[in-house]
Amino acid sequence: MPNCLNKSSRRPRTTRPRSTLDFAQIGGLSHHIKTLKELIIFPLLHGNLYSHFNIKAPRGVLFYGPPGTGKTLVAAALANEINQENLGKVSFFHRKGADCLDKWVGESEKKLKDLFDKAAKASPSIIFFDEIDGLAPVRSHRHDHVHCSVVSTLLALMDGLDENCGVVVIGATNRLDALDPALRRPGRFDKELYFAMPSTEARKEILQVHTKTWTHQPSPELLNHLANITVGCCGADLQALCAEAVLCCTKRLYPNIDKMEGTLRVKIDPHKIVVEEIDFLNARLNVIPSSQKIGTKMRQLCPILRPLLERQINNIVSHVQAIWPHFLNARYKYVMGSNRYAGRIILVGSNKQGLSTHVIPGLLQILEHLPCYVLDISTLGENEFYNVRKDLPSLLVLSRVDEWWDHIEECDQISIAATLEDIHAGVPILTIASCREELPLKLHDFFYNNCSVTLKIEDPTEKERGQFFSPLFFDESRLSLHKVLLTSKNLNSVKNSLRNQIAAKNVFRGLRALRNPNLYANGWCYRLRSGGKQDKSRSQGNSELLSIIKQENMAKKYSRRSIIRSEDFNVIPHLNSNLVNNCIQSSVCYRIIKTEPPDEPRKNFSREDIFKNSSDEDKKKIYNLWDRISSRTSLNMKLTHLEILYDAVILCLSMNRNNFQNLVESVQETLCRIENAQQNVS
């Protein structure tokens, strides 16, 4: 080993990551790392302090949370972090839940005893049981006596850790309800750490960890953008995102890399590969967030629907902040039995208003640091609801309770009501119930006879509807009426330019374009530049041109700039013909360059105000259509109806994206049909 260290010390320094995993290579889990240092590292390295005061050091930590959130990663980095303290080597024993099980009777218990004996001889040591719910499930009639014997053996071995100073047991699971509750007490697993889905700041830290060894690191702005668009991604997803981005960048720079074989294989220089934003966006399309795979209800509010529902969600969060602010603080310390922590919220609204499909998932995403249990018609047969008190603090959601309450057995109704009533005020559980009008009678004692908040979901206001439809009419970066208008104008200008180029086949092509009266509209100006080498004919032509301008007392205006504006032709009607005749006689070629007048300083007006006050008739048509759909067509519409109206306008845009006039007529006809249908229904 010393020789190896000496050889490695002579090598030149590189930017490759270290082979040993430590806490510096873990992002977004600073609180968990700090807790582990206090619970495990400090007792192992300073055990004399605990022996002096005759107190028991922590001997077990339980990690639980969704898959891919860093439970195994933190446990693997823990032993290496202790070894870097240079106070002795810590042995690390990693076992899967099924590794200790055997088909022969008594062999599983023997494997567990041998493992703890090895850890005691190699102390200080750490035993890590990954997926411990497979090793120690809940002892019940569903499991045979073999599992019960294994669980009993594990409990006895963990009780004997007091005699084996220097052995720490860490367990990891994503199914806390499947773990035997006898393990969850001080003396066995003294501390439970919940690994939640990473927040926006945590996702940024994880991306920084995975890209800090790159030669060309992403900018902070790009990392912020990636952290915002990767909602629902765990740490493993972000690691896969970075790997996929590198692959996308390589394919972009070397498009024929898959076709090269044998001696024609391309040599890739890693230092020349710069991963850009487009590579991360392409990689994002290939990475499915883990939150969607595990079927969680939480998700980010759709950006298109944000103008309609953001006010509703902010209203709910503001009530939670005012009455129960501890639920919004991920690091809040609860003192059980001395304060009131339980919260109850009733959300009244229909699914047409997006209550169950958008509002509740968006609210769960804000409270993603809390373990969440959702009870609806799809989860009635599961036991997770009855284990809600195992995770504290936690979030309990009764979704659309009035729709399925009458369709379940009466004994199930009594069981659910009794479970809710057992949640007293001192337990930090936030309960959210959604219904269309009123909760079932059996739930009145829990909600209406306690401190609860009732919030009614409102329909979008006219301003919110206007913001919702605004991108379809005024946006320039996506398909909209304004975009189609700009495209049609560009097509017309290109057609006119092509006509002018075809007509200008000889040396007089620049001058012939002046005869087209259509080019003089809208205040365009045309700059005349002479081309070719200097000769007498040009100088003669220039002098004649200036003499004509001087005859009209406009020498000061045109002698320096050589600019002819459209309004000037109205003042000097014979200037066009004189210019053409003199330039033809002098055989001088001029090019006409189309320029726009200088932009005037613009004020901070909204897009709607700019289109409203515009002199362009087409822009006024766009504004009138937007005002009509926001104030009249969408009046008293629910969220689902607004989405249908939104899709109808999208369909009109897709079918008439090349013709602005047809698009306006199509949108007007669609709005008329919808308004007539609403009148017939009313």
XYZ file of C-alpha atoms in Angstrom:
682
model
C 0.000 0.000 0.000
C 2.748 2.599 0.720
C 4.349 1.908 -2.637
C 1.071 2.529 -4.376
C 0.705 5.821 -2.577
C 4.201 6.876 -3.595
C 3.537 6.025 -7.243
C 0.291 7.931 -7.286
C 1.955 10.961 -5.710
C 4.448 11.170 -8.604
C 1.756 11.343 -11.266
C 0.791 14.725 -12.678
C -2.327 16.328 -11.328
C -5.485 15.792 -13.373
C -9.050 17.004 -13.214
C -10.536 13.542 -12.879
C -12.778 12.959 -9.856
C -11.480 11.124 -6.841
C -12.086 7.429 -6.642
C -13.152 7.585 -2.987
C -16.638 8.870 -2.340
C -17.064 11.439 0.411
C -19.554 14.055 1.481
C -18.023 16.665 -0.860
C -19.376 14.690 -3.819
C -22.963 14.731 -2.520
C -25.216 17.681 -3.206
C -28.523 18.806 -1.754
C -28.226 16.786 1.491
C -26.353 19.152 3.780
C -28.831 18.692 6.640
C -28.565 14.892 6.470
C -24.772 15.060 6.391
C -24.708 17.328 9.437
C -27.024 14.974 11.336
C -24.890 11.939 10.477
C -21.758 13.654 11.712
C -23.443 14.289 15.038
C -24.957 10.810 15.397
C -22.288 8.499 13.980
C -18.945 10.150 13.290
C -18.690 11.937 16.612
C -19.526 8.864 18.793
C -17.166 6.591 16.833
C -14.219 8.940 17.035
C -14.893 10.254 20.549
C -16.401 7.291 22.368
C -14.582 8.176 25.613
C -16.922 11.136 26.070
C -19.964 8.863 26.205
C -18.250 6.369 28.525
C -17.227 9.154 30.906
C -20.844 10.272 31.347
C -22.152 6.688 31.231
C -24.573 7.359 28.345
C -25.331 5.220 25.337
C -24.138 6.435 21.997
C -26.511 6.141 19.014
C -26.252 2.726 17.425
C -28.651 2.888 14.495
C -29.955 5.263 11.825
C -32.813 4.549 9.438
C -32.936 6.143 5.991
C -36.294 6.234 4.244
C -37.717 8.050 1.277
C -38.441 7.698 -2.462
C -35.978 5.762 -4.644
C -32.983 7.600 -6.052
C -32.789 10.293 -3.376
C -29.290 9.381 -2.126
C -29.831 6.894 0.716
C -27.252 4.353 -0.491
C -24.921 7.108 -1.661
C -24.766 8.764 1.757
C -24.140 5.444 3.504
C -21.272 4.594 1.141
C -19.686 8.014 1.632
C -19.966 7.821 5.414
C -17.153 5.277 5.924
C -14.791 7.121 3.564
C -15.513 10.388 5.324
C -14.520 8.886 8.672
C -11.327 7.433 7.195
C -10.274 10.875 6.013
C -10.129 12.027 9.626
C -6.869 10.028 9.989
C -8.048 8.638 13.318
C -8.321 5.037 12.238
C -9.914 2.982 9.516
C -13.648 2.286 9.671
C -14.846 -0.991 8.171
C -17.936 -0.871 6.025
C -20.205 -3.914 5.546
C -22.801 -3.491 2.817
C -25.573 -6.074 2.637
C -28.761 -6.219 0.614
C -31.934 -7.335 2.346
C -31.984 -10.637 0.494
C -28.255 -11.389 0.977
C -28.826 -12.590 4.527
C -31.715 -14.898 3.654
C -31.182 -18.603 2.967
C -33.466 -21.447 1.950
C -32.251 -23.676 4.791
C -33.796 -23.298 8.207
C -31.498 -21.479 10.599
C -28.953 -20.367 7.970
C -30.368 -16.837 7.720
C -30.013 -16.309 11.467
C -26.465 -17.703 11.330
C -25.490 -15.277 8.568
C -26.732 -12.350 10.623
C -24.772 -13.478 13.701
C -21.589 -13.941 11.656
C -22.008 -10.481 10.151
C -22.330 -8.793 13.534
C -19.369 -10.785 14.879
C -17.166 -9.641 11.985
C -18.269 -6.052 12.508
C -17.460 -6.271 16.241
C -13.949 -7.613 15.566
C -13.278 -4.931 12.935
C -14.697 -2.071 15.009
C -15.150 0.773 14.504
C -17.403 -0.463 11.726
C -20.663 0.306 9.947
C -23.232 -2.273 8.846
C -25.478 -1.008 6.071
C -28.660 -2.932 5.256
C -30.021 -1.756 1.915
C -33.728 -2.488 1.347
C -34.067 -3.589 4.960
C -37.822 -4.066 4.548
C -37.043 -7.290 2.679
C -35.022 -8.561 5.642
C -37.275 -7.414 8.491
C -40.866 -7.092 7.262
C -43.844 -6.619 9.529
C -44.443 -9.787 11.517
C -48.001 -10.916 10.812
C -49.958 -13.902 9.631
C -49.011 -13.070 6.050
C -45.381 -14.055 6.608
C -44.148 -17.502 7.575
C -42.220 -18.339 10.725
C -38.891 -18.027 8.882
C -39.266 -14.270 8.447
C -40.459 -13.919 12.025
C -37.379 -15.746 13.246
C -35.074 -13.543 11.168
C -36.715 -10.379 12.495
C -36.436 -11.623 16.088
C -32.752 -12.413 15.566
C -32.059 -8.973 14.114
C -33.816 -7.317 17.046
C -31.743 -9.301 19.535
C -28.481 -8.526 17.731
C -29.239 -4.812 17.658
C -30.037 -4.903 21.368
C -26.583 -6.376 21.973
C -24.814 -3.477 20.258
C -24.404 -1.779 23.625
C -21.761 -4.364 24.501
C -20.022 -4.001 21.118
C -18.919 -0.406 21.205
C -17.987 0.910 17.782
C -20.636 -0.836 15.643
C -23.311 1.246 13.936
C -26.216 -0.155 11.921
C -27.770 1.823 9.065
C -30.915 0.707 7.301
C -32.415 2.071 4.091
C -35.890 1.536 2.714
C -38.442 3.232 0.511
C -41.329 1.366 2.169
C -41.340 2.454 5.778
C -44.785 0.955 6.359
C -43.445 -2.525 5.435
C -40.732 -2.424 8.130
C -41.379 -4.100 11.467
C -42.281 -1.370 13.993
C -40.175 -3.011 16.732
C -37.050 -1.750 14.979
C -38.183 1.858 15.164
C -37.323 2.730 18.737
C -34.326 4.292 20.469
C -31.650 1.715 21.117
C -32.127 0.126 17.719
C -32.730 2.817 15.138
C -32.248 5.942 17.213
C -32.774 8.379 14.359
C -34.893 8.364 11.226
C -33.888 10.562 8.300
C -36.351 11.258 5.528
C -34.795 11.676 2.078
C -37.296 13.793 0.182
C -37.304 14.651 -3.500
C -34.747 17.443 -4.017
C -35.986 21.000 -4.044
C -34.958 23.588 -6.644
C -31.889 24.668 -4.666
C -30.959 21.049 -3.944
C -31.219 20.166 -7.636
C -28.880 23.018 -8.454
C -26.335 21.745 -5.919
C -26.571 18.217 -7.348
C -25.954 19.516 -10.870
C -22.973 21.511 -9.612
C -21.502 18.381 -8.016
C -21.836 16.346 -11.213
C -20.372 19.092 -13.445
C -17.668 20.595 -11.230
C -14.938 18.369 -12.762
C -15.809 19.330 -16.341
C -13.311 21.439 -18.258
C -16.102 23.723 -19.490
C -18.590 23.979 -16.655
C -22.157 25.196 -17.252
C -22.887 28.774 -16.329
C -24.830 29.584 -13.134
C -27.723 30.852 -15.264
C -27.919 27.529 -17.086
C -27.835 25.599 -13.801
C -30.669 27.730 -12.438
C -32.712 27.065 -15.564
C -32.055 23.317 -15.402
C -32.990 23.233 -11.723
C -36.321 24.895 -12.523
C -37.267 22.564 -15.388
C -36.322 19.304 -13.626
C -39.132 19.268 -11.079
C -39.808 15.718 -9.952
C -36.296 14.485 -10.740
C -34.322 12.806 -7.966
C -30.548 12.768 -7.613
C -30.210 9.666 -9.782
C -32.244 11.344 -12.525
C -29.987 14.415 -12.459
C -26.896 12.236 -12.704
C -28.416 10.487 -15.712
C -29.287 13.901 -17.176
C -25.655 15.025 -17.078
C -24.474 11.764 -18.651
C -27.118 12.020 -21.378
C -26.156 15.662 -22.050
C -22.549 14.668 -22.685
C -23.717 11.977 -25.096
C -26.005 14.436 -26.916
C -23.147 16.929 -27.212
C -20.865 14.248 -28.654
C -23.455 13.269 -31.241
C -23.963 16.910 -32.157
C -20.254 17.556 -32.699
C -19.597 14.180 -34.338
C -22.796 13.366 -36.265
C -21.201 10.431 -38.117
C -19.749 8.765 -35.052
C -22.142 5.802 -35.265
C -21.311 5.141 -38.918
C -17.535 4.998 -38.514
C -16.135 1.486 -38.229
C -12.707 -0.085 -38.114
C -9.833 2.165 -39.094
C -12.183 5.065 -39.890
C -13.218 5.461 -36.271
C -13.218 9.074 -35.146
C -10.886 10.108 -32.347
C -12.759 12.265 -29.861
C -10.919 14.940 -27.892
C -12.756 15.321 -24.547
C -11.255 18.772 -23.967
C -12.988 20.141 -27.082
C -16.439 18.951 -26.065
C -18.411 21.843 -24.600
C -21.845 20.836 -23.312
C -24.284 23.617 -24.137
C -27.862 24.359 -23.185
C -29.297 22.620 -26.253
C -27.590 19.392 -25.165
C -29.177 19.527 -21.709
C -32.594 20.245 -23.229
C -32.270 17.291 -25.614
C -31.141 15.099 -22.731
C -34.133 16.244 -20.692
C -36.400 14.695 -23.325
C -34.760 11.308 -22.766
C -34.953 11.324 -18.949
C -38.284 10.505 -17.308
C -38.555 11.897 -13.729
C -38.797 9.285 -11.014
C -41.839 11.008 -9.540
C -43.802 9.981 -12.634
C -42.549 6.417 -12.482
C -43.558 5.833 -8.872
C -47.011 7.339 -9.469
C -46.770 10.240 -7.048
C -49.506 12.861 -7.154
C -47.192 15.848 -6.889
C -46.126 17.706 -10.023
C -45.294 21.215 -11.046
C -48.083 23.469 -12.200
C -48.302 23.522 -15.990
C -46.787 26.799 -17.305
C -49.702 27.270 -19.703
C -52.263 27.026 -16.882
C -50.206 29.019 -14.392
C -52.056 32.340 -15.041
C -55.383 30.641 -14.206
C -54.404 28.722 -11.048
C -51.415 30.470 -9.516
C -53.612 32.805 -7.471
C -55.584 29.861 -6.075
C -52.474 27.966 -4.974
C -50.869 31.078 -3.496
C -54.055 31.697 -1.501
C -53.872 28.207 0.033
C -50.162 28.562 0.813
C -50.747 31.967 2.422
C -53.320 30.456 4.814
C -50.899 27.677 5.734
C -48.167 30.258 6.281
C -50.418 32.330 8.541
C -51.848 29.507 10.695
C -49.416 26.557 10.434
C -46.064 27.991 9.236
C -44.119 24.996 10.582
C -45.328 22.853 7.669
C -43.481 25.103 5.212
C -40.220 24.865 7.167
C -38.397 21.662 6.241
C -36.059 21.903 9.262
C -38.618 22.736 11.936
C -38.063 21.037 15.316
C -41.272 19.667 16.802
C -41.817 19.261 20.546
C -44.541 16.660 20.866
C -47.128 17.109 23.571
C -46.549 20.790 24.255
C -47.823 22.657 21.164
C -50.619 22.397 18.642
C -49.307 21.287 15.257
C -52.155 19.565 13.402
C -53.717 21.426 10.492
C -56.947 20.862 8.598
C -57.892 22.393 5.241
C -61.094 21.859 3.231
C -60.971 22.721 -0.482
C -64.399 23.097 -2.067
C -64.538 22.912 -5.832
C -65.170 20.670 -8.800
C -62.726 18.839 -10.986
C -63.781 21.143 -13.843
C -61.976 23.881 -11.914
C -58.795 21.799 -11.841
C -58.953 21.038 -8.116
C -57.818 17.404 -8.228
C -55.869 17.542 -11.473
C -53.849 20.735 -11.009
C -54.386 22.544 -7.688
C -53.700 19.649 -5.304
C -50.689 18.269 -7.282
C -49.211 21.781 -7.416
C -49.756 22.188 -3.676
C -48.090 18.824 -2.992
C -45.111 19.926 -5.045
C -44.667 22.971 -2.785
C -44.867 20.683 0.276
C -42.616 18.022 -1.288
C -40.377 17.942 1.793
C -43.185 16.201 3.724
C -44.049 12.496 3.347
C -47.387 12.423 1.542
C -50.292 9.950 1.801
C -53.173 10.284 -0.651
C -56.482 8.523 -0.031
C -58.794 8.266 -3.035
C -60.721 5.582 -4.848
C -57.513 4.102 -6.309
C -55.732 3.723 -2.942
C -58.551 2.522 -0.703
C -57.264 -1.055 -0.620
C -53.756 -0.091 0.494
C -52.569 0.145 4.078
C -50.492 3.309 3.679
C -53.294 5.518 4.943
C -53.433 3.725 8.287
C -49.655 4.133 8.689
C -49.786 7.907 8.349
C -48.770 8.428 11.979
C -45.490 6.581 11.426
C -43.996 9.510 9.484
C -44.024 12.747 11.404
C -44.459 15.398 10.150
C -46.498 14.263 7.163
C -49.202 15.305 4.732
C -52.552 13.513 4.361
C -54.830 14.192 1.377
C -58.439 12.993 1.035
C -59.095 13.602 -2.643
C -62.705 13.994 -3.887
C -63.953 12.351 -0.721
C -67.655 13.026 -1.334
C -67.603 11.149 -4.649
C -66.447 7.771 -3.297
C -67.588 7.925 0.326
C -71.040 6.430 -0.304
C -69.608 3.623 -2.444
C -67.497 1.980 0.278
C -68.568 -0.275 3.106
C -69.811 1.246 6.339
C -67.071 -0.477 8.317
C -64.482 1.201 6.090
C -66.148 4.545 6.695
C -65.966 4.047 10.443
C -62.345 2.938 10.186
C -61.316 6.028 8.186
C -63.200 8.369 10.520
C -61.621 6.713 13.594
C -58.122 6.998 12.091
C -58.651 10.697 11.452
C -60.012 11.362 14.929
C -56.917 9.728 16.433
C -54.879 12.580 14.946
C -54.945 14.946 17.871
C -53.819 18.552 17.814
C -50.286 17.777 19.032
C -49.418 15.564 16.041
C -47.800 17.439 13.099
C -50.038 16.135 10.315
C -51.560 18.492 7.750
C -54.837 17.021 6.476
C -56.305 18.333 3.209
C -59.764 17.241 2.035
C -61.351 18.161 -1.287
C -65.049 17.966 -2.117
C -67.571 19.534 -4.467
C -69.984 20.967 -1.897
C -69.792 19.471 1.603
C -67.939 16.686 3.380
C -69.703 13.461 4.453
C -71.467 13.535 7.804
C -69.052 11.135 9.518
C -66.133 13.506 8.814
C -67.776 16.582 10.342
C -66.409 15.848 13.810
C -62.839 15.857 12.561
C -63.002 18.897 10.274
C -65.858 21.206 11.206
C -65.661 20.684 14.997
C -61.943 21.473 15.074
C -59.725 24.300 13.931
C -59.932 24.055 10.148
C -59.894 26.379 7.131
C -62.452 26.120 4.329
C -61.388 27.585 0.983
C -63.545 27.710 -2.128
C -61.886 27.415 -5.515
C -62.963 30.349 -7.684
C -63.296 30.620 -11.434
C -60.589 32.616 -13.279
C -61.109 36.357 -13.497
C -61.106 38.334 -16.734
C -57.521 39.452 -16.144
C -56.374 35.878 -15.582
C -58.189 34.725 -18.705
C -56.517 37.500 -20.653
C -53.084 36.429 -19.461
C -53.964 32.832 -20.322
C -54.887 33.628 -23.950
C -52.301 36.376 -24.442
C -49.494 34.136 -25.820
C -51.815 32.859 -28.570
C -52.285 36.389 -29.888
C -49.196 38.475 -29.087
C -46.245 36.126 -28.598
C -43.409 36.335 -31.145
C -41.445 33.284 -30.000
C -44.190 30.731 -30.655
C -47.129 30.119 -32.985
C -49.548 33.014 -32.521
C -51.591 35.479 -34.543
C -48.810 38.050 -34.293
C -46.281 35.481 -35.481
C -48.460 34.605 -38.472
C -48.828 38.315 -39.263
C -45.070 38.823 -39.214
C -44.552 35.749 -41.361
C -47.060 36.908 -43.956
C -45.429 40.358 -44.120
C -41.999 38.800 -44.522
C -43.318 36.596 -47.306
C -44.730 39.629 -49.123
C -41.465 41.534 -48.757
C -39.528 38.553 -50.053
C -41.855 38.271 -53.038
C -41.400 41.953 -53.844
C -37.647 41.638 -53.480
C -37.602 38.669 -55.849
C -39.661 40.606 -58.401
C -37.210 43.510 -58.216
C -34.213 41.263 -58.641
C -35.748 39.557 -61.666
C -36.613 42.916 -63.242
C -33.109 44.308 -62.626
C -31.208 42.243 -65.199
C -28.994 45.025 -66.483
C -27.087 47.938 -65.020
C -30.316 49.839 -64.412
C -31.893 47.289 -62.022
C -31.597 49.546 -58.973
C -33.383 52.379 -60.679
C -36.241 50.335 -62.075
C -37.305 49.440 -58.571
C -38.045 53.092 -57.925
C -40.901 52.932 -60.394
C -42.817 50.501 -58.173
C -45.204 52.676 -56.086
C -45.767 49.848 -53.595
C -42.239 50.280 -52.284
C -42.917 53.851 -51.180
C -45.482 52.944 -48.524
C -45.114 52.927 -44.734
C -42.351 55.497 -44.626
C -39.606 53.272 -46.029
C -36.488 55.056 -47.253
C -34.132 53.926 -50.011
C -30.426 54.605 -49.878
C -28.695 54.984 -53.217
C -25.146 53.678 -53.321
C -23.030 53.744 -56.401
C -21.253 50.526 -57.376
C -18.259 49.620 -59.480
C -14.996 51.471 -60.043
C -14.683 55.222 -60.099
C -14.901 56.654 -63.610
C -15.882 59.812 -65.373
C -19.351 58.587 -66.224
C -20.222 58.070 -62.570
C -18.889 61.422 -61.506
C -20.819 62.974 -64.310
C -23.953 61.093 -63.273
C -23.517 62.125 -59.643
C -23.093 65.740 -60.552
C -26.224 65.695 -62.694
C -28.177 64.006 -59.896
C -27.076 66.663 -57.411
C -27.886 69.431 -59.824
C -31.451 68.149 -60.132
C -31.790 68.076 -56.361
C -30.371 71.603 -56.040
C -32.878 72.872 -58.548
C -35.610 71.808 -56.126
C -33.939 73.685 -53.200
C -33.217 70.396 -51.366
C -29.439 70.268 -51.630
C -28.942 70.378 -47.851
C -31.252 67.432 -47.393
C -29.839 65.065 -49.993
C -26.264 66.096 -50.871
C -24.698 64.329 -47.837
C -27.030 61.392 -47.276
C -28.134 60.513 -50.820
C -31.433 59.288 -49.302
C -34.744 59.516 -51.043
C -37.821 58.985 -48.898
C -41.284 58.083 -50.105
C -42.834 61.340 -48.922
C -40.271 63.299 -50.952
C -41.675 61.895 -54.173
C -44.985 63.503 -53.316
C -43.251 66.883 -52.953
C -41.169 66.522 -56.146
C -43.297 64.506 -58.549
C -40.878 64.910 -61.480
C -37.796 63.955 -59.473
C -38.279 60.242 -60.154
C -38.268 60.606 -63.938
C -35.376 63.068 -63.970
C -33.314 60.791 -61.776
C -33.950 57.826 -64.003
C -33.247 59.684 -67.252
C -30.022 61.275 -66.064
C -28.693 58.049 -64.555
C -29.541 56.112 -67.700
C -27.751 58.677 -69.864
C -24.646 58.566 -67.633
C -24.707 54.703 -67.455
C -24.338 54.643 -63.691
C -25.527 51.606 -61.676
C -27.131 52.188 -58.273
C -28.251 49.699 -55.652
C -31.327 50.359 -53.558
C -30.956 49.382 -49.915
C -34.156 49.231 -47.902
C -33.754 50.733 -44.438
C -36.154 51.540 -41.653
C -36.410 54.875 -39.886
C -34.667 55.012 -36.464
C -36.674 53.535 -33.610
C -38.214 55.975 -31.218
C -37.695 55.450 -27.486
C -40.401 53.024 -26.330
C -42.209 53.249 -23.051
C -42.959 50.301 -20.797
C -46.315 49.422 -22.295
C -47.785 45.960 -22.230
C -48.192 44.015 -25.446
C -51.932 44.494 -25.286
C -51.605 48.310 -25.041
C -49.133 48.410 -27.920
C -51.519 46.514 -30.187
C -54.487 48.548 -28.998
C -52.840 51.897 -29.808
C -51.191 50.712 -33.014
C -52.018 52.339 -36.348
C -51.760 48.997 -38.101
C -55.224 47.619 -38.827
C -54.041 44.011 -38.639
C -52.657 44.540 -35.149
C -55.929 46.090 -34.091
C -57.713 43.000 -35.360
C -55.466 40.862 -33.153
C -56.208 43.017 -30.122
C -59.967 42.977 -30.765
C -59.980 39.183 -31.024
C -57.993 38.857 -27.797
C -60.291 41.285 -25.987
C -63.339 39.424 -27.266
C -62.139 35.984 -26.195
C -61.018 37.263 -22.771
C -64.066 39.282 -21.800
C -67.008 37.811 -23.720
C -66.374 34.357 -25.148
C -64.728 32.908 -22.015
C -67.091 34.563 -19.552
C -68.112 32.217 -16.667
C -66.110 29.351 -18.149
C -64.554 26.638 -16.000
C -60.941 25.590 -16.339
C -61.695 22.574 -18.513
C -63.816 24.721 -20.867
C -61.021 27.277 -21.101
C -58.628 24.500 -22.088
C -61.020 23.430 -24.865
C -61.245 27.015 -26.099
C -57.458 27.270 -25.968
C -57.121 24.121 -28.078
C -59.671 25.455 -30.579
C -57.562 28.568 -31.184
C -54.452 26.375 -31.476
C -56.247 24.344 -34.154
C -57.093 27.508 -36.096
C -53.452 28.587 -35.915
C -52.216 25.239 -37.151
C -54.591 25.169 -40.116
C -54.019 28.782 -41.231
C -50.451 29.495 -40.260
C -49.567 30.736 -43.770
C -52.471 33.138 -44.320
C -53.246 35.823 -41.782
C -56.608 36.889 -43.223
C -57.904 33.326 -43.298
C -56.669 32.861 -39.738
C -58.584 35.911 -38.498
C -61.761 34.715 -40.199
C -61.339 31.217 -38.777
C -60.872 32.507 -35.215
C -63.871 34.825 -35.554
C -66.058 31.995 -36.789
C -64.910 29.741 -33.927
C -65.678 32.388 -31.314
C -69.105 33.015 -32.816
C -69.989 29.334 -32.656
C -68.898 29.040 -29.036
C -70.815 32.169 -28.026
C -73.959 30.931 -29.758
C -73.613 27.557 -28.048
C -73.336 29.259 -24.649
C -76.463 31.308 -25.327
C -78.420 28.213 -26.289
C -77.349 26.429 -23.109
C -78.256 29.366 -20.895
